[in-house]
Structure formats: C-alpha cells, structure tokens
Amino acid sequence: MTLETTRRGLEDLLLSGDTKAVPIRLVSAKDDLALASLGEAEQGWVEAQGWTPKQGSVLTLPDGKGGVSGVLLGTGGKDWVTLAPLLTGVLPGALPQGDYRFASALPDPELAALGFLAGSYRFTRYKPEDQPKPKRLVLPEGANKDQVLALAEAVYFGRDLINTPANDLGPAELEAAARELANTFDGSIKVTEGSSLLSDNFPLIHAVGRASDRLPRLIDLTWGSERAPKVTIVGKGICFDTGGLDIKSGSGMALMKKDMGGAASALAFALLVMRAKLPVRLRMLIPAADNSIAGNAYRPGDVLPSRNGMSVEIGNTDAEGRLVLADAIALADEEAPDYLITIATLTGAARVALGPDLPPLYTDDEDFASDLLASGRTIGDPLWRMPFWAPYDKQLKSKIADVNHIAEGPFAGSVIAALFLKRFVKDTKRFAHLDIFGWVPREQPGRPQGGEPQGARALFQFFRQELGTL
Ligand code: BES
Ligand code: MN
Ligand code: ZN
C-alpha cells in the first residue's frame, strides 16, 4: 500500500458536513440527558434491547422503515477519555454501512475522529476482498481535517509495515518505505549497506545482520532546515528475530516479524513531522537487519568493536536490538542533537513489567519526561516512566571487553537494556528511549489486533506543542 492510496482511502472516510448523516449520541449513564432526547419508540427500543451504557457498547435505533435513525455509544462514565481515548473506534465494526455524525459534545473532537478512523483499519494485503464496506464520519466540529487525516495516516502506515510478514518485509523494503517518505516530502536519504557498514564503521549493525542473505543496512533520512532544532529518532529495524545462535523457541519467535516495530514508529513519526512541516531539522535513523542463523552468524562470547570505539562482549545473540541501536546512537550523537529518541521492541521484560499497552519511557530529563507523558495521554498513545537506574549499570561490566551487552542475572531486563543504550550517548542534549511492544494482542477500541506503531503520536504531540504550532 502506498502512502498515496492510504491517504485517499482515509479521505474517503471523512465527510465535511452532511445533514442526513445518522447521529451518534454518547451516553455515560443510564439517566443521561441523551436518552431523554429520544422519542418514545426509541426509548422503548432501548428498554426492549436491555441496552446499558457500558463502555464501548453500541446500539442502533431503528427508524421504522428498515433503516437506522440514530446510534448510542456507551462510555461507561464521564472520564472515559483517559483510559479509552480511542473509544469511538468500536463504531466502524458495530455499525452498518452508512454516513454518521456525532450529535453529542465531545471531550476531544480530534481524538474522537481519530478513534473512528483507527477502528476502521484492516490489514487486507493478502485478502483484498476482506475490506469492510465503508462507514463514513462527518468531521466533528473543532477537529482539524488535515491533522486528523495525518494522524490516521501515520497509524495505518505503521500498522501496515508491522503486519507485513518478514517474507515480504526485509531490510530492503524498510529502505523503500523510508525512500517513499523522502521522495514525498523532499527529504534526503543515505543508505549504508552490506560490507560498506564495515568500511564506514558500523561494525555492530554488520555483525548482527551478516548471517542473512538480505543485506543489513543503516537508513539515514534527513529533512528540514539545518538551522532548526535537531530532532533525531532511531528505530529498531530487525525484520525478523530468530534469536540468532541463541535461538528462540517456537512460541518466542512466532511474532518476531514485529521486531521492526520501532522502525515503523520512527517512520510514522517522521511522516507526522513532515506533513505538519514542524520547524525542526529531523533525522531518522533505522538500522535494518535480520537476526538470522548461518555459518557466519555472530556468536555468544564474541568481542566486537563498536562505532564509538568501545569493545562489546556478546552475552546472548538474542539481545541483537541494543547492538544495532548502539551504532546508530553513536552516529546520531556525533552531531550533538537537541533531542535523541530511540524506539525499539527491545525486551520481553518491558512487557512483563507493564504489559503490551504501556511502553516504558526512559529519560533523565525531568521536564522532558513529564511533558512526554502528558503528550502521550493527550493523544491516546500512553507511556509510563521507568528509571535509568545508575546502580544497575555495573551489571554491564565485562572482564575482557569495555562493556558486556547483557547482565548476568534475570532482573530488570528493560532497565539494563536502556542503560546499555545510554552508554553510547555523550553529547546529545535530551535523550529518551521507548521500549515498545509494537503489537495489540487482543482487540481494543480503535486498536485492531495486530501491529501498532506505539510512541509515534506521543512524540509528535510533544513536538507540535513544544514548537508552538498547536
Ligand atoms: N525482540 C526481542 C524482544 C521482545 C521479545 C520484544 C518479545 C517483545 C516481545 C529482543 O531482541 C530480545 O530477544 N530480547 C531478549 C534479551 C535477552 C536475551 C537479554 C529478551 O527480552 O528476552
Ligand atoms: Mn532478540
Ligand atoms: Zn529483537
């Protein structure tokens, strides 16, 4: 799916005003005023159906002529936005084909529209006939059409990339996605690939990716004025993670097409920044590789050089993400950016700590942390802070190299991985790291089961606020 077709598909779902559209009322409690404004027959219908305004429950009201006169959406209380920000995403799946509009006051019109569009998503690459009949929405008052479309486009773009299996999405296809962005928005792109990774001093990216016949590469996209604040995002682009010689179990490997979820989020973020023309100098770095098994694969116990000169002892070839990120971070740090953010499906431990919906956010900058958390909450892309706990850093000591790339013990896996990354940050002004899951295991409102580019909207919300274009 190209950006262009995604965009057009979304435009078709958003109407700019239609008085014949079916009204949707949000109902937070049984005695909600919305119910009172129903006619007698409609109230009787609600009663007969035994409908209650549970969060996410949808009821269509018959118009007596075989059609729908209205829709009720239960919110389960007044403060639903914090915990189910994309609640309106249940609507497309529950409604018959048609045109709809919100007839109730909305706490956040942009999110309400985004939820509806996010809930309309299906991954249909291999089953085009599965595309559901469109449910269209009148753009709610107070929402900006371009912004809503861009946010939804970024979500679709990221989901499509993650959902595409590894046989159709390798390092070359990630590169193609980045090139499409660069071409669309007039950015520059440079790709260092295969043995050039060695000659250009990206030894860790090369080591991780060299066992695959799909060449590893570092994708480097830049956009915007050199004089603007430098914002660099680094996304983990492991297209499939077998674990390498420390091979994963069958169940551990089952979902590992999503191990480029950080790259998908970085691409989605870049799309948002460029569409909105934010006044930043954007740089997006994606180390893209397969973590494969072959005779030339890197091994546990190997000691490898890294871009910034530190030698790294390999503890486990399944901790490949932090290695490819280390070289990309070192490169990013060389120009001392104002902001450097890494996004990666880095550890299973992050999911154990916070579950699939809530990515850990690491940063030592208190203001950056609280602003990012608030931005995530505002835009329905929540994050939760975890610490760069310095006392754990000594667990990365190696007897024979500058650093060991994993800790010996089983504790605090997500923190240790974050501390490893931090070792490669020297001159950057503000550094943050997101350890995302990149996947929705069980369907939720506005979040169909499958890939999810977590963190992209939270970061975009932060920068559009920070730079005063809101
Ligand atoms: N891509 C995985 C992390 C992952 C696994 C994210 C499952 C989400 C769900 C990563 O490359 C990995 O395998 N990490 C290891 C690190 C360990 C060997 C220190 C992990 O988390 O088990
Ligand atoms: Mn791994
Ligand atoms: Zn991985």
Tab-separated table of C-alpha atoms and ligand atoms in Angstrom:
chain	number	residue	atom	x	y	z
A	1	MET	CA	0.000	0.000	0.000
A	2	THR	CA	1.482	3.348	-0.955
A	3	LEU	CA	1.123	6.482	1.148
A	4	GLU	CA	-0.985	7.937	-1.612
A	5	THR	CA	-3.579	5.132	-1.557
A	6	THR	CA	-3.678	5.054	2.244
A	7	ARG	CA	-4.278	8.773	2.245
A	8	ARG	CA	-7.033	8.598	-0.363
A	9	GLY	CA	-8.756	5.742	1.436
A	10	LEU	CA	-8.830	7.829	4.607
A	11	GLU	CA	-10.053	10.948	2.834
A	12	ASP	CA	-12.985	8.896	1.559
A	13	LEU	CA	-13.989	8.089	5.141
A	14	LEU	CA	-14.175	11.695	6.346
A	15	LEU	CA	-17.097	13.879	5.241
A	16	SER	CA	-17.092	17.647	5.551
A	17	GLY	CA	-20.729	18.089	6.537
A	18	ASP	CA	-23.849	16.095	5.772
A	19	THR	CA	-27.133	16.796	7.494
A	20	LYS	CA	-28.522	13.406	6.507
A	21	ALA	CA	-25.791	11.557	8.407
A	22	VAL	CA	-27.049	9.361	11.245
A	23	PRO	CA	-26.500	10.976	14.662
A	24	ILE	CA	-24.351	9.188	17.239
A	25	ARG	CA	-25.008	10.038	20.869
A	26	LEU	CA	-22.517	9.349	23.642
A	27	VAL	CA	-24.207	8.036	26.767
A	28	SER	CA	-22.284	7.970	30.027
A	29	ALA	CA	-25.030	6.867	32.418
A	30	LYS	CA	-28.486	5.370	32.279
A	31	ASP	CA	-30.170	8.646	33.108
A	32	ASP	CA	-28.001	10.592	30.697
A	33	LEU	CA	-29.721	13.539	29.054
A	34	ALA	CA	-29.124	11.992	25.668
A	35	LEU	CA	-31.625	9.312	26.490
A	36	ALA	CA	-34.246	11.882	27.383
A	37	SER	CA	-33.968	13.414	23.933
A	38	LEU	CA	-35.058	10.117	22.374
A	39	GLY	CA	-38.600	9.637	21.124
A	40	GLU	CA	-40.986	7.272	22.842
A	41	ALA	CA	-40.493	4.471	20.325
A	42	GLU	CA	-36.712	4.809	20.602
A	43	GLN	CA	-36.806	4.717	24.377
A	44	GLY	CA	-38.966	1.608	24.149
A	45	TRP	CA	-36.393	0.035	21.851
A	46	VAL	CA	-33.523	0.776	24.279
A	47	GLU	CA	-35.600	-0.799	27.038
A	48	ALA	CA	-36.528	-3.854	24.961
A	49	GLN	CA	-32.914	-4.461	23.962
A	50	GLY	CA	-31.884	-4.286	27.604
A	51	TRP	CA	-29.118	-1.908	26.495
A	52	THR	CA	-26.988	-0.230	29.150
A	53	PRO	CA	-24.261	2.353	28.528
A	54	LYS	CA	-21.363	0.040	29.303
A	55	GLN	CA	-18.088	1.319	27.922
A	56	GLY	CA	-17.949	0.549	24.206
A	57	SER	CA	-21.445	-0.892	23.842
A	58	VAL	CA	-23.214	0.274	20.700
A	59	LEU	CA	-26.934	0.280	19.968
A	60	THR	CA	-28.510	1.191	16.642
A	61	LEU	CA	-32.015	2.678	16.754
A	62	PRO	CA	-34.469	1.625	14.024
A	63	ASP	CA	-36.192	4.361	12.026
A	64	GLY	CA	-39.260	2.199	11.416
A	65	LYS	CA	-38.506	1.966	7.682
A	66	GLY	CA	-35.760	-0.592	7.803
A	67	GLY	CA	-33.021	1.967	8.390
A	68	VAL	CA	-31.120	3.447	11.303
A	69	SER	CA	-32.317	6.687	12.896
A	70	GLY	CA	-29.583	7.011	15.466
A	71	VAL	CA	-26.777	5.329	17.353
A	72	LEU	CA	-25.963	5.169	21.040
A	73	LEU	CA	-22.399	4.648	22.234
A	74	GLY	CA	-21.919	3.815	25.902
A	75	THR	CA	-18.890	5.469	27.517
A	76	GLY	CA	-19.115	3.841	30.955
A	77	GLY	CA	-18.782	7.119	32.814
A	78	LYS	CA	-17.755	10.717	32.258
A	79	ASP	CA	-13.969	10.346	32.397
A	80	TRP	CA	-13.600	7.691	29.724
A	81	VAL	CA	-11.072	9.639	27.637
A	82	THR	CA	-8.070	8.827	29.828
A	83	LEU	CA	-8.460	5.070	29.815
A	84	ALA	CA	-10.154	4.513	26.459
A	85	PRO	CA	-9.061	7.504	24.356
A	86	LEU	CA	-9.909	5.805	21.068
A	87	LEU	CA	-13.283	4.504	22.286
A	88	THR	CA	-15.062	5.745	19.163
A	89	GLY	CA	-13.031	3.101	17.346
A	90	VAL	CA	-15.657	0.490	18.269
A	91	LEU	CA	-18.170	2.211	15.989
A	92	PRO	CA	-16.993	1.167	12.493
A	93	GLY	CA	-17.054	-2.501	13.497
A	94	ALA	CA	-20.504	-2.278	15.069
A	95	LEU	CA	-22.391	-0.184	12.513
A	96	PRO	CA	-23.913	-0.955	9.130
A	97	GLN	CA	-22.532	0.819	6.078
A	98	GLY	CA	-23.591	4.463	6.079
A	99	ASP	CA	-22.765	8.050	6.997
A	100	TYR	CA	-22.591	9.111	10.623
A	101	ARG	CA	-22.022	12.219	12.719
A	102	PHE	CA	-21.518	12.895	16.399
A	103	ALA	CA	-24.543	14.565	17.964
A	104	SER	CA	-23.080	14.880	21.468
A	105	ALA	CA	-20.444	17.229	22.829
A	106	LEU	CA	-17.025	15.562	22.534
A	107	PRO	CA	-14.269	15.963	25.130
A	108	ASP	CA	-11.702	15.858	22.302
A	109	PRO	CA	-13.049	16.047	18.726
A	110	GLU	CA	-9.669	15.229	17.157
A	111	LEU	CA	-9.358	12.020	19.184
A	112	ALA	CA	-12.975	11.083	18.518
A	113	ALA	CA	-12.378	11.309	14.766
A	114	LEU	CA	-9.006	9.588	15.000
A	115	GLY	CA	-10.547	6.744	17.017
A	116	PHE	CA	-13.191	6.214	14.352
A	117	LEU	CA	-10.572	6.072	11.583
A	118	ALA	CA	-8.159	3.935	13.619
A	119	GLY	CA	-11.022	1.496	14.248
A	120	SER	CA	-11.744	1.284	10.510
A	121	TYR	CA	-8.322	-0.242	9.794
A	122	ARG	CA	-7.974	-3.719	8.329
A	123	PHE	CA	-4.813	-5.409	7.063
A	124	THR	CA	-6.002	-6.632	3.681
A	125	ARG	CA	-2.775	-7.066	1.711
A	126	TYR	CA	-3.385	-10.780	1.196
A	127	LYS	CA	-7.206	-10.698	1.270
A	128	PRO	CA	-8.326	-7.547	-0.506
A	129	GLU	CA	-11.929	-8.799	-0.508
A	130	ASP	CA	-11.952	-8.520	3.306
A	131	GLN	CA	-12.083	-4.736	3.209
A	132	PRO	CA	-15.339	-3.898	5.035
A	133	LYS	CA	-17.939	-1.617	3.492
A	134	PRO	CA	-17.079	1.938	4.483
A	135	LYS	CA	-18.662	3.648	7.490
A	136	ARG	CA	-18.098	7.340	6.889
A	137	LEU	CA	-17.886	10.066	9.509
A	138	VAL	CA	-18.667	13.761	9.332
A	139	LEU	CA	-15.614	15.621	10.631
A	140	PRO	CA	-16.644	16.739	14.130
A	141	GLU	CA	-16.645	20.432	14.901
A	142	GLY	CA	-13.398	21.541	16.494
A	143	ALA	CA	-11.254	18.924	14.749
A	144	ASN	CA	-8.792	19.932	12.046
A	145	LYS	CA	-9.231	17.749	8.986
A	146	ASP	CA	-5.582	17.740	7.919
A	147	GLN	CA	-4.388	16.885	11.402
A	148	VAL	CA	-6.908	14.062	11.818
A	149	LEU	CA	-6.010	12.623	8.426
A	150	ALA	CA	-2.291	12.839	9.118
A	151	LEU	CA	-2.615	11.120	12.498
A	152	ALA	CA	-4.688	8.310	10.998
A	153	GLU	CA	-2.372	8.019	8.013
A	154	ALA	CA	0.611	7.572	10.338
A	155	VAL	CA	-1.243	4.854	12.244
A	156	TYR	CA	-2.167	2.992	9.042
A	157	PHE	CA	1.329	3.360	7.592
A	158	GLY	CA	2.949	1.953	10.736
A	159	ARG	CA	0.434	-0.866	11.132
A	160	ASP	CA	0.822	-1.981	7.519
A	161	LEU	CA	4.597	-2.179	7.920
A	162	ILE	CA	4.428	-4.219	11.130
A	163	ASN	CA	1.668	-6.520	9.889
A	164	THR	CA	3.527	-7.356	6.681
A	165	PRO	CA	5.309	-10.641	7.312
A	166	ALA	CA	9.082	-10.918	7.070
A	167	ASN	CA	8.989	-12.697	3.705
A	168	ASP	CA	7.599	-9.503	2.189
A	169	LEU	CA	9.257	-7.006	4.508
A	170	GLY	CA	13.015	-7.183	4.824
A	171	PRO	CA	15.697	-4.507	5.183
A	172	ALA	CA	15.244	-3.523	1.515
A	173	GLU	CA	11.508	-2.957	1.992
A	174	LEU	CA	12.124	-0.821	5.091
A	175	GLU	CA	14.519	1.186	2.966
A	176	ALA	CA	11.836	1.521	0.280
A	177	ALA	CA	9.356	2.851	2.853
A	178	ALA	CA	11.898	5.436	4.002
A	179	ARG	CA	12.627	6.391	0.394
A	180	GLU	CA	8.935	6.875	-0.257
A	181	LEU	CA	8.802	9.314	2.657
A	182	ALA	CA	11.929	11.112	1.500
A	183	ASN	CA	10.540	11.459	-2.031
A	184	THR	CA	7.121	12.620	-0.880
A	185	PHE	CA	8.463	15.326	1.417
A	186	ASP	CA	11.677	16.255	-0.319
A	187	GLY	CA	13.994	14.833	2.310
A	188	SER	CA	17.465	13.419	1.745
A	189	ILE	CA	18.325	9.825	2.293
A	190	LYS	CA	21.573	7.936	2.586
A	191	VAL	CA	21.811	4.178	2.957
A	192	THR	CA	24.929	2.290	4.039
A	193	GLU	CA	24.630	-1.367	3.172
A	194	GLY	CA	26.438	-4.708	3.435
A	195	SER	CA	30.229	-4.536	3.655
A	196	SER	CA	30.088	-0.718	3.482
A	197	LEU	CA	28.843	-0.969	7.063
A	198	LEU	CA	32.322	-2.210	7.948
A	199	SER	CA	34.255	0.360	5.938
A	200	ASP	CA	32.045	3.178	7.245
A	201	ASN	CA	32.418	1.969	10.831
A	202	PHE	CA	29.096	0.384	11.794
A	203	PRO	CA	30.541	-2.941	12.981
A	204	LEU	CA	27.674	-3.951	15.258
A	205	ILE	CA	24.957	-3.486	12.634
A	206	HIS	CA	27.053	-5.564	10.260
A	207	ALA	CA	27.691	-8.314	12.823
A	208	VAL	CA	24.022	-8.719	13.692
A	209	GLY	CA	22.840	-8.728	10.081
A	210	ARG	CA	25.591	-10.571	8.253
A	211	ALA	CA	24.053	-14.067	8.562
A	212	SER	CA	21.109	-13.113	6.363
A	213	ASP	CA	21.257	-13.014	2.570
A	214	ARG	CA	19.181	-9.858	2.843
A	215	LEU	CA	21.864	-7.249	3.412
A	216	PRO	CA	21.824	-5.282	6.659
A	217	ARG	CA	21.843	-1.523	6.274
A	218	LEU	CA	21.656	1.806	8.043
A	219	ILE	CA	18.965	4.100	6.683
A	220	ASP	CA	19.625	7.790	7.329
A	221	LEU	CA	16.891	10.265	6.377
A	222	THR	CA	17.179	13.999	6.994
A	223	TRP	CA	14.654	16.741	6.421
A	224	GLY	CA	14.173	20.419	7.265
A	225	SER	CA	16.333	23.451	7.838
A	226	GLU	CA	19.830	22.879	9.224
A	227	ARG	CA	19.281	25.888	11.488
A	228	ALA	CA	16.208	24.421	13.205
A	229	PRO	CA	16.424	22.388	16.435
A	230	LYS	CA	17.858	18.953	15.725
A	231	VAL	CA	15.447	16.124	16.467
A	232	THR	CA	16.796	12.629	15.807
A	233	ILE	CA	14.753	9.468	16.068
A	234	VAL	CA	16.265	6.000	15.931
A	235	GLY	CA	14.026	2.972	15.301
A	236	LYS	CA	14.994	-0.679	15.707
A	237	GLY	CA	14.513	-2.349	12.324
A	238	ILE	CA	15.036	-6.059	12.948
A	239	CYS	CA	12.850	-7.520	10.209
A	240	PHE	CA	12.856	-10.950	11.777
A	241	ASP	CA	14.373	-12.005	15.085
A	242	THR	CA	15.163	-15.718	15.250
A	243	GLY	CA	17.350	-15.034	18.287
A	244	GLY	CA	20.418	-15.939	16.217
A	245	LEU	CA	22.550	-18.821	17.522
A	246	ASP	CA	20.812	-18.331	20.886
A	247	ILE	CA	17.737	-19.386	19.000
A	248	LYS	CA	14.274	-18.538	20.262
A	249	SER	CA	11.629	-21.172	20.970
A	250	GLY	CA	8.774	-21.582	18.520
A	251	SER	CA	6.384	-19.527	20.601
A	252	GLY	CA	9.076	-16.924	21.307
A	253	MET	CA	9.680	-16.495	17.590
A	254	ALA	CA	6.068	-16.587	16.450
A	255	LEU	CA	5.514	-12.820	16.460
A	256	MET	CA	9.016	-11.706	15.597
A	257	LYS	CA	8.008	-10.130	12.274
A	258	LYS	CA	7.079	-7.232	14.545
A	259	ASP	CA	10.677	-6.691	15.650
A	260	MET	CA	10.869	-3.726	13.290
A	261	GLY	CA	8.068	-2.047	15.268
A	262	GLY	CA	10.451	0.678	16.421
A	263	ALA	CA	11.344	1.431	12.801
A	264	ALA	CA	7.634	1.552	11.929
A	265	SER	CA	7.061	4.029	14.764
A	266	ALA	CA	10.037	6.119	13.659
A	267	LEU	CA	8.671	6.202	10.092
A	268	ALA	CA	5.199	7.124	11.373
A	269	PHE	CA	6.696	9.904	13.493
A	270	ALA	CA	8.721	11.209	10.545
A	271	LEU	CA	5.580	11.236	8.418
A	272	LEU	CA	3.735	13.312	11.036
A	273	VAL	CA	6.580	15.796	11.457
A	274	MET	CA	6.974	16.323	7.726
A	275	ARG	CA	3.234	16.520	6.966
A	276	ALA	CA	2.851	19.161	9.666
A	277	LYS	CA	6.032	20.933	8.471
A	278	LEU	CA	7.237	21.240	12.055
A	279	PRO	CA	10.143	23.701	12.327
A	280	VAL	CA	12.770	21.079	13.165
A	281	ARG	CA	15.734	19.510	11.463
A	282	LEU	CA	14.520	15.930	11.509
A	283	ARG	CA	16.832	12.968	11.269
A	284	MET	CA	15.523	9.411	11.207
A	285	LEU	CA	17.964	6.545	11.589
A	286	ILE	CA	16.928	2.935	11.065
A	287	PRO	CA	19.428	0.134	11.464
A	288	ALA	CA	17.688	-2.585	9.426
A	289	ALA	CA	18.713	-6.248	9.548
A	290	ASP	CA	17.553	-9.818	10.009
A	291	ASN	CA	18.810	-11.587	13.128
A	292	SER	CA	19.398	-14.896	11.331
A	293	ILE	CA	21.296	-18.136	11.745
A	294	ALA	CA	24.059	-19.266	9.386
A	295	GLY	CA	27.677	-20.372	9.498
A	296	ASN	CA	28.846	-16.773	9.529
A	297	ALA	CA	26.495	-15.668	12.298
A	298	TYR	CA	27.953	-13.742	15.238
A	299	ARG	CA	28.346	-15.848	18.358
A	300	PRO	CA	27.876	-15.643	22.116
A	301	GLY	CA	31.267	-14.823	23.592
A	302	ASP	CA	32.429	-12.815	20.580
A	303	VAL	CA	34.019	-9.460	21.358
A	304	LEU	CA	33.067	-6.895	18.756
A	305	PRO	CA	34.168	-3.346	18.099
A	306	SER	CA	31.509	-0.649	18.025
A	307	ARG	CA	31.272	2.674	16.266
A	308	ASN	CA	32.386	4.791	19.202
A	309	GLY	CA	35.387	2.603	19.919
A	310	MET	CA	34.064	0.599	22.856
A	311	SER	CA	34.537	-3.144	22.613
A	312	VAL	CA	31.408	-5.165	23.338
A	313	GLU	CA	31.295	-8.710	24.687
A	314	ILE	CA	28.334	-10.600	23.286
A	315	GLY	CA	26.381	-12.296	26.060
A	316	ASN	CA	23.451	-13.580	24.039
A	317	THR	CA	22.822	-13.225	20.311
A	318	ASP	CA	19.128	-12.701	21.028
A	319	ALA	CA	19.910	-9.292	22.521
A	320	GLU	CA	20.589	-8.008	18.997
A	321	GLY	CA	18.447	-4.876	19.179
A	322	ARG	CA	20.672	-2.931	21.556
A	323	LEU	CA	23.674	-3.728	19.331
A	324	VAL	CA	22.277	-2.298	16.106
A	325	LEU	CA	20.919	0.670	18.059
A	326	ALA	CA	24.311	1.326	19.678
A	327	ASP	CA	25.984	2.083	16.351
A	328	ALA	CA	23.072	4.248	15.204
A	329	ILE	CA	23.028	6.146	18.519
A	330	ALA	CA	26.776	6.731	18.303
A	331	LEU	CA	26.319	8.234	14.830
A	332	ALA	CA	23.393	10.391	15.973
A	333	ASP	CA	25.343	11.632	18.982
A	334	GLU	CA	28.216	12.865	16.802
A	335	GLU	CA	26.241	15.962	15.820
A	336	ALA	CA	25.031	16.614	19.404
A	337	PRO	CA	21.318	16.803	18.584
A	338	ASP	CA	18.862	18.726	20.752
A	339	TYR	CA	16.714	15.624	21.050
A	340	LEU	CA	17.545	11.982	20.510
A	341	ILE	CA	14.828	9.373	20.919
A	342	THR	CA	15.166	5.636	20.415
A	343	ILE	CA	12.123	3.447	19.835
A	344	ALA	CA	12.524	-0.305	19.895
A	345	THR	CA	10.829	-3.627	20.582
A	346	LEU	CA	13.827	-4.159	22.789
A	347	THR	CA	12.958	-6.524	25.630
A	348	GLY	CA	10.385	-9.087	26.683
A	349	ALA	CA	10.972	-7.699	30.172
A	350	ALA	CA	9.198	-4.431	29.278
A	351	ARG	CA	6.055	-6.381	28.511
A	352	VAL	CA	6.364	-8.325	31.757
A	353	ALA	CA	6.625	-5.065	33.696
A	354	LEU	CA	3.890	-3.004	32.049
A	355	GLY	CA	2.054	-5.239	29.596
A	356	PRO	CA	1.651	-4.704	25.864
A	357	ASP	CA	-0.259	-1.400	26.028
A	358	LEU	CA	2.095	0.758	28.035
A	359	PRO	CA	5.650	1.271	26.769
A	360	PRO	CA	8.324	2.196	29.306
A	361	LEU	CA	9.773	5.661	28.770
A	362	TYR	CA	13.329	6.315	29.923
A	363	THR	CA	14.888	9.745	30.244
A	364	ASP	CA	16.912	11.606	32.860
A	365	ASP	CA	15.398	14.961	31.904
A	366	GLU	CA	12.531	15.606	34.327
A	367	ASP	CA	10.737	18.182	32.164
A	368	PHE	CA	11.101	16.122	29.005
A	369	ALA	CA	9.707	13.132	30.908
A	370	SER	CA	6.622	14.832	32.286
A	371	ASP	CA	5.887	16.599	29.001
A	372	LEU	CA	6.198	13.359	27.041
A	373	LEU	CA	3.932	11.509	29.452
A	374	ALA	CA	1.340	14.273	29.218
A	375	SER	CA	1.590	14.324	25.412
A	376	GLY	CA	1.029	10.595	25.250
A	377	ARG	CA	-2.036	10.859	27.434
A	378	THR	CA	-3.441	13.723	25.371
A	379	ILE	CA	-3.147	11.918	22.058
A	380	GLY	CA	-4.203	8.420	23.141
A	381	ASP	CA	-0.689	6.949	22.970
A	382	PRO	CA	0.216	6.417	26.627
A	383	LEU	CA	3.721	5.885	28.029
A	384	TRP	CA	4.910	5.143	31.561
A	385	ARG	CA	8.172	6.269	33.081
A	386	MET	CA	10.844	3.808	34.173
A	387	PRO	CA	14.288	4.724	35.542
A	388	PHE	CA	17.781	4.740	34.105
A	389	TRP	CA	18.777	3.248	37.461
A	390	ALA	CA	22.507	4.013	37.568
A	391	PRO	CA	23.426	1.447	40.261
A	392	TYR	CA	22.434	-1.337	37.858
A	393	ASP	CA	24.898	-0.108	35.266
A	394	LYS	CA	27.735	-2.080	36.851
A	395	GLN	CA	25.976	-5.270	35.797
A	396	LEU	CA	27.195	-4.463	32.290
A	397	LYS	CA	30.850	-4.902	33.313
A	398	SER	CA	32.876	-7.342	31.258
A	399	LYS	CA	36.176	-8.939	32.281
A	400	ILE	CA	37.573	-8.882	28.763
A	401	ALA	CA	35.823	-6.006	26.978
A	402	ASP	CA	34.755	-2.406	27.687
A	403	VAL	CA	31.157	-3.500	28.139
A	404	ASN	CA	29.095	-6.642	28.361
A	405	HIS	CA	25.956	-6.331	26.358
A	406	ILE	CA	23.655	-8.140	28.789
A	407	ALA	CA	23.572	-8.599	32.562
A	408	GLU	CA	24.177	-11.963	34.131
A	409	GLY	CA	21.061	-12.020	36.265
A	410	PRO	CA	17.411	-12.171	35.216
A	411	PHE	CA	16.308	-8.896	36.827
A	412	ALA	CA	15.291	-5.513	35.374
A	413	GLY	CA	15.868	-6.559	31.776
A	414	SER	CA	14.282	-3.463	30.261
A	415	VAL	CA	16.269	-1.113	32.542
A	416	ILE	CA	19.547	-2.888	31.780
A	417	ALA	CA	18.915	-2.666	28.031
A	418	ALA	CA	18.155	1.052	28.389
A	419	LEU	CA	21.377	1.556	30.391
A	420	PHE	CA	23.338	-0.197	27.665
A	421	LEU	CA	21.966	2.243	25.079
A	422	LYS	CA	22.741	5.205	27.321
A	423	ARG	CA	26.421	4.294	27.285
A	424	PHE	CA	26.548	5.401	23.661
A	425	VAL	CA	25.030	8.819	24.328
A	426	LYS	CA	27.598	11.509	25.101
A	427	ASP	CA	26.857	14.929	23.612
A	428	THR	CA	23.114	14.718	22.961
A	429	LYS	CA	21.134	17.356	24.887
A	430	ARG	CA	17.992	15.335	25.692
A	431	PHE	CA	17.836	11.584	25.337
A	432	ALA	CA	14.741	9.397	25.687
A	433	HIS	CA	14.181	5.731	24.988
A	434	LEU	CA	10.884	3.852	24.467
A	435	ASP	CA	10.778	0.065	24.874
A	436	ILE	CA	7.618	-0.732	22.908
A	437	PHE	CA	5.697	-3.944	22.256
A	438	GLY	CA	4.509	-2.841	18.804
A	439	TRP	CA	1.532	-5.139	18.802
A	440	VAL	CA	-2.047	-5.349	20.058
A	441	PRO	CA	-2.565	-8.954	21.198
A	442	ARG	CA	-6.290	-8.619	21.850
A	443	GLU	CA	-8.547	-6.178	20.030
A	444	GLN	CA	-9.458	-2.953	21.847
A	445	PRO	CA	-11.421	0.123	20.803
A	446	GLY	CA	-9.592	1.755	17.894
A	447	ARG	CA	-6.830	-0.839	18.158
A	448	PRO	CA	-7.477	-3.906	15.999
A	449	GLN	CA	-5.399	-6.962	16.806
A	450	GLY	CA	-2.003	-6.690	15.088
A	451	GLY	CA	0.803	-4.205	14.595
A	452	GLU	CA	0.725	-0.841	16.367
A	453	PRO	CA	3.343	1.924	15.943
A	454	GLN	CA	3.416	2.915	19.622
A	455	GLY	CA	5.051	6.170	20.650
A	456	ALA	CA	4.860	7.959	17.288
A	457	ARG	CA	1.857	10.099	18.196
A	458	ALA	CA	3.099	10.827	21.719
A	459	LEU	CA	6.368	12.188	20.330
A	460	PHE	CA	4.627	14.175	17.614
A	461	GLN	CA	2.221	15.677	20.145
A	462	PHE	CA	5.198	16.716	22.275
A	463	PHE	CA	6.960	18.457	19.384
A	464	ARG	CA	3.923	20.160	17.918
A	465	GLN	CA	3.183	21.560	21.366
A	466	GLU	CA	6.798	22.403	22.157
A	467	LEU	CA	7.218	24.307	18.905
A	468	GLY	CA	4.002	26.239	19.202
A	469	THR	CA	2.193	25.088	16.087
A	470	LEU	CA	-0.823	23.794	18.003
B	1	BES	N1	12.916	-8.558	20.076
B	1	BES	C1	13.239	-9.114	21.340
B	1	BES	C2	12.440	-8.528	22.479
B	1	BES	C3	10.984	-8.844	22.531
B	1	BES	C4	10.561	-10.143	22.745
B	1	BES	C5	10.052	-7.821	22.453
B	1	BES	C6	9.206	-10.401	22.843
B	1	BES	C7	8.735	-8.087	22.558
B	1	BES	C8	8.305	-9.392	22.743
B	1	BES	C9	14.712	-8.887	21.673
B	1	BES	O1	15.569	-8.873	20.592
B	1	BES	C10	15.111	-9.986	22.575
B	1	BES	O2	15.089	-11.095	22.143
B	1	BES	N2	15.460	-9.649	23.810
B	1	BES	C11	15.830	-10.611	24.793
B	1	BES	C12	17.028	-10.078	25.543
B	1	BES	C13	17.693	-11.077	26.429
B	1	BES	C14	18.369	-12.144	25.596
B	1	BES	C15	18.715	-10.369	27.292
B	1	BES	C16	14.649	-10.812	25.728
B	1	BES	O3	13.962	-9.833	26.054
B	1	BES	O4	14.399	-11.949	26.126
B	2	MN	MN	16.249	-10.810	20.071
B	3	ZN	ZN	14.769	-8.361	18.789
